PDB file of C-alpha atoms in Angstrom:
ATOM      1  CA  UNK A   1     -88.521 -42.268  -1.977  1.00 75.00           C
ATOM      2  CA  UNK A   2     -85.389 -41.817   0.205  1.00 71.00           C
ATOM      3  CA  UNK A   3     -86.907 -44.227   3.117  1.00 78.00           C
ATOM      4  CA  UNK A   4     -88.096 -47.080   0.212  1.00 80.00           C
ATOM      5  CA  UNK A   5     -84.462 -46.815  -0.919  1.00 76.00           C
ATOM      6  CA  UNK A   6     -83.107 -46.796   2.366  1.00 76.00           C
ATOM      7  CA  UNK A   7     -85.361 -50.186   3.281  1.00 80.00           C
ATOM      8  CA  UNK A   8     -84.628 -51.703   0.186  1.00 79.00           C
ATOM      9  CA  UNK A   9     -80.727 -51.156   1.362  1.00 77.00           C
ATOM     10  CA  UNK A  10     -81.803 -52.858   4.603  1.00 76.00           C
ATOM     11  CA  UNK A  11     -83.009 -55.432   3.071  1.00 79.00           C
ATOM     12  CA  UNK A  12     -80.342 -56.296   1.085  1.00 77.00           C
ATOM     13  CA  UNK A  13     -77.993 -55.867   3.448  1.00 74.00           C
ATOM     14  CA  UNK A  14     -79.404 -57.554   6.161  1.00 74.00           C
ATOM     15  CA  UNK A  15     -78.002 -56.374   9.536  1.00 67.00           C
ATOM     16  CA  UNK A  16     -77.392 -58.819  12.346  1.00 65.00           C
ATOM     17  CA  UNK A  17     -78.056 -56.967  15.672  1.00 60.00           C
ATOM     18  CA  UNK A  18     -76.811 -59.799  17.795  1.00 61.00           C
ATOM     19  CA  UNK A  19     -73.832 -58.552  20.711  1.00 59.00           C
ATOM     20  CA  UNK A  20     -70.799 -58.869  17.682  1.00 59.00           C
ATOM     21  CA  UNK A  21     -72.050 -56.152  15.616  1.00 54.00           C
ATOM     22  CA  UNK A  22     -71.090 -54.321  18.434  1.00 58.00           C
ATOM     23  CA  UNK A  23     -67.174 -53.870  18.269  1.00 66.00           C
ATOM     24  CA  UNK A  24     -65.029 -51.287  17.007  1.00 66.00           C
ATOM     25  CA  UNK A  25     -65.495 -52.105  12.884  1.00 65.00           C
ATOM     26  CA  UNK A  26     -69.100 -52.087  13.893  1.00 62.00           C
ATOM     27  CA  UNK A  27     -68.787 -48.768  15.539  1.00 68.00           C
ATOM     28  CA  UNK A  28     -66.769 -47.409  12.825  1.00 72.00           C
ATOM     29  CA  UNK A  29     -69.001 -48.588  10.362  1.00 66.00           C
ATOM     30  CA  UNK A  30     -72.326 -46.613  11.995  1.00 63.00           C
ATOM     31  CA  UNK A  31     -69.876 -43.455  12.733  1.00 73.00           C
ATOM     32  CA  UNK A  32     -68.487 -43.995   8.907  1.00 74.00           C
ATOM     33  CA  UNK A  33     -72.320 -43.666   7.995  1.00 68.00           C
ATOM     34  CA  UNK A  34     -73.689 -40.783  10.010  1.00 69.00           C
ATOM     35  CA  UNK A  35     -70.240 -38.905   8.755  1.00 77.00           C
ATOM     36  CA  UNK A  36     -71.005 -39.553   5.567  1.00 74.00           C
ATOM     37  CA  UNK A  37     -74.656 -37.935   5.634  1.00 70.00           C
ATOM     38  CA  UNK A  38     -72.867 -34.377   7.045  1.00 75.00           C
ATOM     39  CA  UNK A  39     -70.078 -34.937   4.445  1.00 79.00           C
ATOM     40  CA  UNK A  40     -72.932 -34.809   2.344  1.00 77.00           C
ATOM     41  CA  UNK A  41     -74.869 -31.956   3.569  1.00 76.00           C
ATOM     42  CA  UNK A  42     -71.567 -30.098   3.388  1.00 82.00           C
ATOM     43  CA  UNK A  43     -70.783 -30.439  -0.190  1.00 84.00           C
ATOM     44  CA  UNK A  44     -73.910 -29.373  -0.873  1.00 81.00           C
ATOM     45  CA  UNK A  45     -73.980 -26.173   1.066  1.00 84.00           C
ATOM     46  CA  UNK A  46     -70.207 -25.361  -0.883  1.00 87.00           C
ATOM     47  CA  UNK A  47     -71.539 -25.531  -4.100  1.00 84.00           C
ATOM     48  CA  UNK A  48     -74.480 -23.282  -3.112  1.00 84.00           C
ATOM     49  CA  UNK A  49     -71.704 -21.001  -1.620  1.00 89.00           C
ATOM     50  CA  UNK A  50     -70.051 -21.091  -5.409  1.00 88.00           C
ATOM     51  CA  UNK A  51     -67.131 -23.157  -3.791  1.00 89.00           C
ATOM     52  CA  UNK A  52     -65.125 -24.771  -6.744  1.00 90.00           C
ATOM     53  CA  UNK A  53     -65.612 -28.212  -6.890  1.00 89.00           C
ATOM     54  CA  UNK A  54     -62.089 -29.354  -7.398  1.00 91.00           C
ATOM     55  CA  UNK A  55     -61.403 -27.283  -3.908  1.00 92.00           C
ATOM     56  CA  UNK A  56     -63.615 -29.057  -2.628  1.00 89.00           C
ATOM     57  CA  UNK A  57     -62.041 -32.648  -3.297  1.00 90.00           C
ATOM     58  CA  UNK A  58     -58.525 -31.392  -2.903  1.00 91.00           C
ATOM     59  CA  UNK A  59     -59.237 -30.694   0.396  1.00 90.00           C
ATOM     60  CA  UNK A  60     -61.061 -33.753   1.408  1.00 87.00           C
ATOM     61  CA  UNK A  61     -58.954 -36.295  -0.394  1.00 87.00           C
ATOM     62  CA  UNK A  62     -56.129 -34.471   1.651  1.00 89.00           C
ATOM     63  CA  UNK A  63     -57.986 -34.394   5.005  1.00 89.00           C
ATOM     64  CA  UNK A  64     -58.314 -38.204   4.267  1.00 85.00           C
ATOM     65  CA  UNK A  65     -55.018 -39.170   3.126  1.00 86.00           C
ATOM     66  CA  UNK A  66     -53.416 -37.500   6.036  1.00 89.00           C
ATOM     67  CA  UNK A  67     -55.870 -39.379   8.482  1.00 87.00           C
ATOM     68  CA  UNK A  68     -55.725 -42.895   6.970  1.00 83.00           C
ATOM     69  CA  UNK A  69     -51.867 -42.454   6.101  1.00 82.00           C
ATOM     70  CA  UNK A  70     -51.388 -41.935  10.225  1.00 86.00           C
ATOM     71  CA  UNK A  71     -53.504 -44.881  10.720  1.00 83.00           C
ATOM     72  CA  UNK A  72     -52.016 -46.678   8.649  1.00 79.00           C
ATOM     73  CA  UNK A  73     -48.677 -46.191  10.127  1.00 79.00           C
ATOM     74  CA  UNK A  74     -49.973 -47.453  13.388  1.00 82.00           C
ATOM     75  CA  UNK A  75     -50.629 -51.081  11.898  1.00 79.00           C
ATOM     76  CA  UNK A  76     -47.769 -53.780  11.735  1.00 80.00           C
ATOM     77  CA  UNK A  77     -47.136 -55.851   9.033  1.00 72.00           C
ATOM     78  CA  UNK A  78     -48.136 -53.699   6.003  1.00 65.00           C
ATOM     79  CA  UNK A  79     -44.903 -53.265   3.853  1.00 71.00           C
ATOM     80  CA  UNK A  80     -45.112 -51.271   0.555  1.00 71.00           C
ATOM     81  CA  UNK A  81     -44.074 -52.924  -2.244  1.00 76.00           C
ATOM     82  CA  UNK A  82     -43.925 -51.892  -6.171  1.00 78.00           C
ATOM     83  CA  UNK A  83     -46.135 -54.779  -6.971  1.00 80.00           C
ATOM     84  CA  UNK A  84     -49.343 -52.773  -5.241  1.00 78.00           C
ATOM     85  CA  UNK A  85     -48.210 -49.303  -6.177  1.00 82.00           C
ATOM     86  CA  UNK A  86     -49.986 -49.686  -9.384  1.00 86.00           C
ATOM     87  CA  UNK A  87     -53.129 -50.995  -8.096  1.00 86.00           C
ATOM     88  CA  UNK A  88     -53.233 -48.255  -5.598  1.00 82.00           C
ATOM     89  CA  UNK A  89     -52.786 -45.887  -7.857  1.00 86.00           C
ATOM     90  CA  UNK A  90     -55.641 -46.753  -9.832  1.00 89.00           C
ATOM     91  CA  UNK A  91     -58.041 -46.590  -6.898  1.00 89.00           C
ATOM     92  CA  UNK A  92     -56.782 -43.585  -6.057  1.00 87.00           C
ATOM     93  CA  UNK A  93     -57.319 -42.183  -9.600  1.00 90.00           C
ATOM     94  CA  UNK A  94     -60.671 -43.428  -9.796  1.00 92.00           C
ATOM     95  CA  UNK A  95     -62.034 -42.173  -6.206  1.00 89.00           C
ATOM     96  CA  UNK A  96     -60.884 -38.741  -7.189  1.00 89.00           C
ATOM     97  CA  UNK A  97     -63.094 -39.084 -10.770  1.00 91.00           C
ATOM     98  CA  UNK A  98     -66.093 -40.626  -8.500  1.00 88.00           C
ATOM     99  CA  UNK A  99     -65.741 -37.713  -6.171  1.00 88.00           C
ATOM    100  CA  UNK A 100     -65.468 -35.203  -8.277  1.00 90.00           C
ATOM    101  CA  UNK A 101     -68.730 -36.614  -9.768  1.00 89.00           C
ATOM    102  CA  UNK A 102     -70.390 -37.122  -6.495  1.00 86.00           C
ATOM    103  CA  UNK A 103     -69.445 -33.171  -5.695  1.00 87.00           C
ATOM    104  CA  UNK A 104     -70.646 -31.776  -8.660  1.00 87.00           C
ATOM    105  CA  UNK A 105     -74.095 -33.928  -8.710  1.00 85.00           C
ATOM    106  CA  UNK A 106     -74.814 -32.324  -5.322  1.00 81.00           C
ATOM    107  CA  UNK A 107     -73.361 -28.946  -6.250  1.00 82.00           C
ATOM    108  CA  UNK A 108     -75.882 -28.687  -9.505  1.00 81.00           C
ATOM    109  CA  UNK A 109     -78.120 -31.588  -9.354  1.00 77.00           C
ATOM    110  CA  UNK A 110     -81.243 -32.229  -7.113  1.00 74.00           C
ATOM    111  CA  UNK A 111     -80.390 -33.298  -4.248  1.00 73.00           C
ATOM    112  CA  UNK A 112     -83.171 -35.479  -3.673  1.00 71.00           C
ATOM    113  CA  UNK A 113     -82.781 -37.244  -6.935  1.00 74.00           C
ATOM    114  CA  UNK A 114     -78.657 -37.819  -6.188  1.00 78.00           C
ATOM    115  CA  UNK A 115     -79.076 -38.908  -2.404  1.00 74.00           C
ATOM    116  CA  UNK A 116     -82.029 -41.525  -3.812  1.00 72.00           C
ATOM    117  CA  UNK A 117     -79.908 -42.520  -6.663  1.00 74.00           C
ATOM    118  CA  UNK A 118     -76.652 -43.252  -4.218  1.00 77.00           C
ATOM    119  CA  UNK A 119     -78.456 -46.556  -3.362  1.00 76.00           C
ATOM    120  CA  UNK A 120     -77.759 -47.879  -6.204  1.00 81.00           C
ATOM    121  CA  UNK A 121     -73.997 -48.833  -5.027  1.00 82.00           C
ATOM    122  CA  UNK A 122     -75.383 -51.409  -2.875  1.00 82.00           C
ATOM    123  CA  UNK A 123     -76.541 -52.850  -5.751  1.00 86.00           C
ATOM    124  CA  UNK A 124     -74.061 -52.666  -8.191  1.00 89.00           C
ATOM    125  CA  UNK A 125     -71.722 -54.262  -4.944  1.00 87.00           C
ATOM    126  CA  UNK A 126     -74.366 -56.530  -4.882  1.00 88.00           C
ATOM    127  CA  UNK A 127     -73.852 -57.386  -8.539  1.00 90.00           C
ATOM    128  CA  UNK A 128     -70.142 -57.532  -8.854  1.00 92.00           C
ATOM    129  CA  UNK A 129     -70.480 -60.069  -5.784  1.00 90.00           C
ATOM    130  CA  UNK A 130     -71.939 -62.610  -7.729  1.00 91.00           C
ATOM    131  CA  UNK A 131     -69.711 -61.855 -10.831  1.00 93.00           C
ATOM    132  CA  UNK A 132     -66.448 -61.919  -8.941  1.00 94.00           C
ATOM    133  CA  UNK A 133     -66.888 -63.914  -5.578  1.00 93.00           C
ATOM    134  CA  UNK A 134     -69.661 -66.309  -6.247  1.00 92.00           C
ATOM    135  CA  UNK A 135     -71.832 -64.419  -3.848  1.00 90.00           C
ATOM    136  CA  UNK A 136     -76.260 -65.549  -4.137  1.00 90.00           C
ATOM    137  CA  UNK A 137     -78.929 -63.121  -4.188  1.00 89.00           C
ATOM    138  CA  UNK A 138     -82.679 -64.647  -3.097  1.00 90.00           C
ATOM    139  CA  UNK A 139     -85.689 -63.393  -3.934  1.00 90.00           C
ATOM    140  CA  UNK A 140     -85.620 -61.270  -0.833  1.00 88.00           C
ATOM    141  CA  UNK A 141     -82.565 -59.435  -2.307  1.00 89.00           C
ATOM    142  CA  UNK A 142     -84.838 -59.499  -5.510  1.00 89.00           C
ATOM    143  CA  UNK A 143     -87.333 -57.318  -3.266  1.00 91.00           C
ATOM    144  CA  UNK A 144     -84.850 -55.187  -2.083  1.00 88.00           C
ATOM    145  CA  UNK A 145     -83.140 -54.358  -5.726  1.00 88.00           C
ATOM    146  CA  UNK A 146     -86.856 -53.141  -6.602  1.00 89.00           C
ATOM    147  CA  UNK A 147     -87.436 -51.294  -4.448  1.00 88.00           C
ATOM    148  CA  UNK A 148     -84.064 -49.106  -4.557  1.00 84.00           C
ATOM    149  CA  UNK A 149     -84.806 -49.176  -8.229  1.00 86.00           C
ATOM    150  CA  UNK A 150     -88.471 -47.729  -7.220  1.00 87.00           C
ATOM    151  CA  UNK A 151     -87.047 -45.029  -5.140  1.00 83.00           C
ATOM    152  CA  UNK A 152     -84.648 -44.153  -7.876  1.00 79.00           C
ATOM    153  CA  UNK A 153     -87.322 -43.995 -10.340  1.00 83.00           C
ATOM    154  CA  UNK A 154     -90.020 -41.929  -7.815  1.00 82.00           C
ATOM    155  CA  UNK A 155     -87.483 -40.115  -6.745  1.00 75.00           C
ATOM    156  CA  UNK A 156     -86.515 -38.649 -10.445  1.00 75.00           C
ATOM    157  CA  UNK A 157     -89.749 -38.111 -11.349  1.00 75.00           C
ATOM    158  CA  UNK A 158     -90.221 -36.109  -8.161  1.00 73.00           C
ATOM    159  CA  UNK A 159     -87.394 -34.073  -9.263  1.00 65.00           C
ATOM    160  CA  UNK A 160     -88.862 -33.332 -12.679  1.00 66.00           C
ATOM    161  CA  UNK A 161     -92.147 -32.457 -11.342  1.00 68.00           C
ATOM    162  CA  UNK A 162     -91.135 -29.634  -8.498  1.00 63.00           C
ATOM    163  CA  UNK A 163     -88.356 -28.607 -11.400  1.00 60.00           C
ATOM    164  CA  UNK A 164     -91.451 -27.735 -13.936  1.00 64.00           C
ATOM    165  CA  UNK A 165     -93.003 -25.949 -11.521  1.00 59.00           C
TER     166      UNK A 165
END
């Protein structure tokens, strides 16, 4: 189920591997990814260590405040202003609620069932393209929706089955 997911991602994303994928956004992205599969694997071995989960996100949303705060001190042309305070705020309000969320679905949940199910933010960014900038999905990103909404489905009802027994 993971892998039909993960195609159906592929899919819909549709990666160009010509020579200007390779620069540093490009390298960030693919480092941004395999990070994010240890981040992963981490939060899930805390909560089976009975780490709290609001430890948990303290600690990362401060690990990544500190990190992106330095970077963004290193970039020109970025002035703070009160106009985006409240904006940024928001976000910030809101990643804390998702990853709190996202923590305690691996901490309790199956993991199989949450990693299949976190697809399903390519297509809801998929979706709120069209609604907001006009983007066009094909039939090919028709494909692709179904079949992360496949793996989703096989991989609940994998869940259920191993959790009866």
């Amino acid at each position: 189920a993971l892998f039909v997911g993960l195609l159906g991602v592929v899919l819909l994303l549709r990666p160009e591997l010509d020579g200007d994928w390779v620069t540093a956004g490009g390298l960030v992205g693919l480092a941004a990814g395999a990070m994010t599969g240890l981040a992963y694997f981490n939060v899930r071995e805390l909560g089976t260590r009975h780490e709290p989960e609001l430890r948990t996100v303290f600690y990362f949303s401060l690990i990544c405040t500190l990190g992106n705060g330095a970077w963004l001190l290193l970039q020109p042309g970025h002035a703070w202003n009160s106009r985006g305070m409240l904006p940024l705020l928001g976000v910030g309000c809101l990643a804390t609620a998702a990853q709190l969320a996202m923590t305690r679905a691996y901490k309790r949940g199956a993991t199989f069932l949450v990693a299949s199910l976190a697809y399903c933010t390519v297509i809801f960014s998929s979706l709120l393209g069209m609604l907001f900038f006009g983007d066009r999905l094909d039939s090919a990103d028709g494909l692709a929706i179904a079949l992360i909404i496949v793996s989703g489905i096989a991989a609940s009802h994998y869940s259920r089955r191993v959790a009866s027994g």
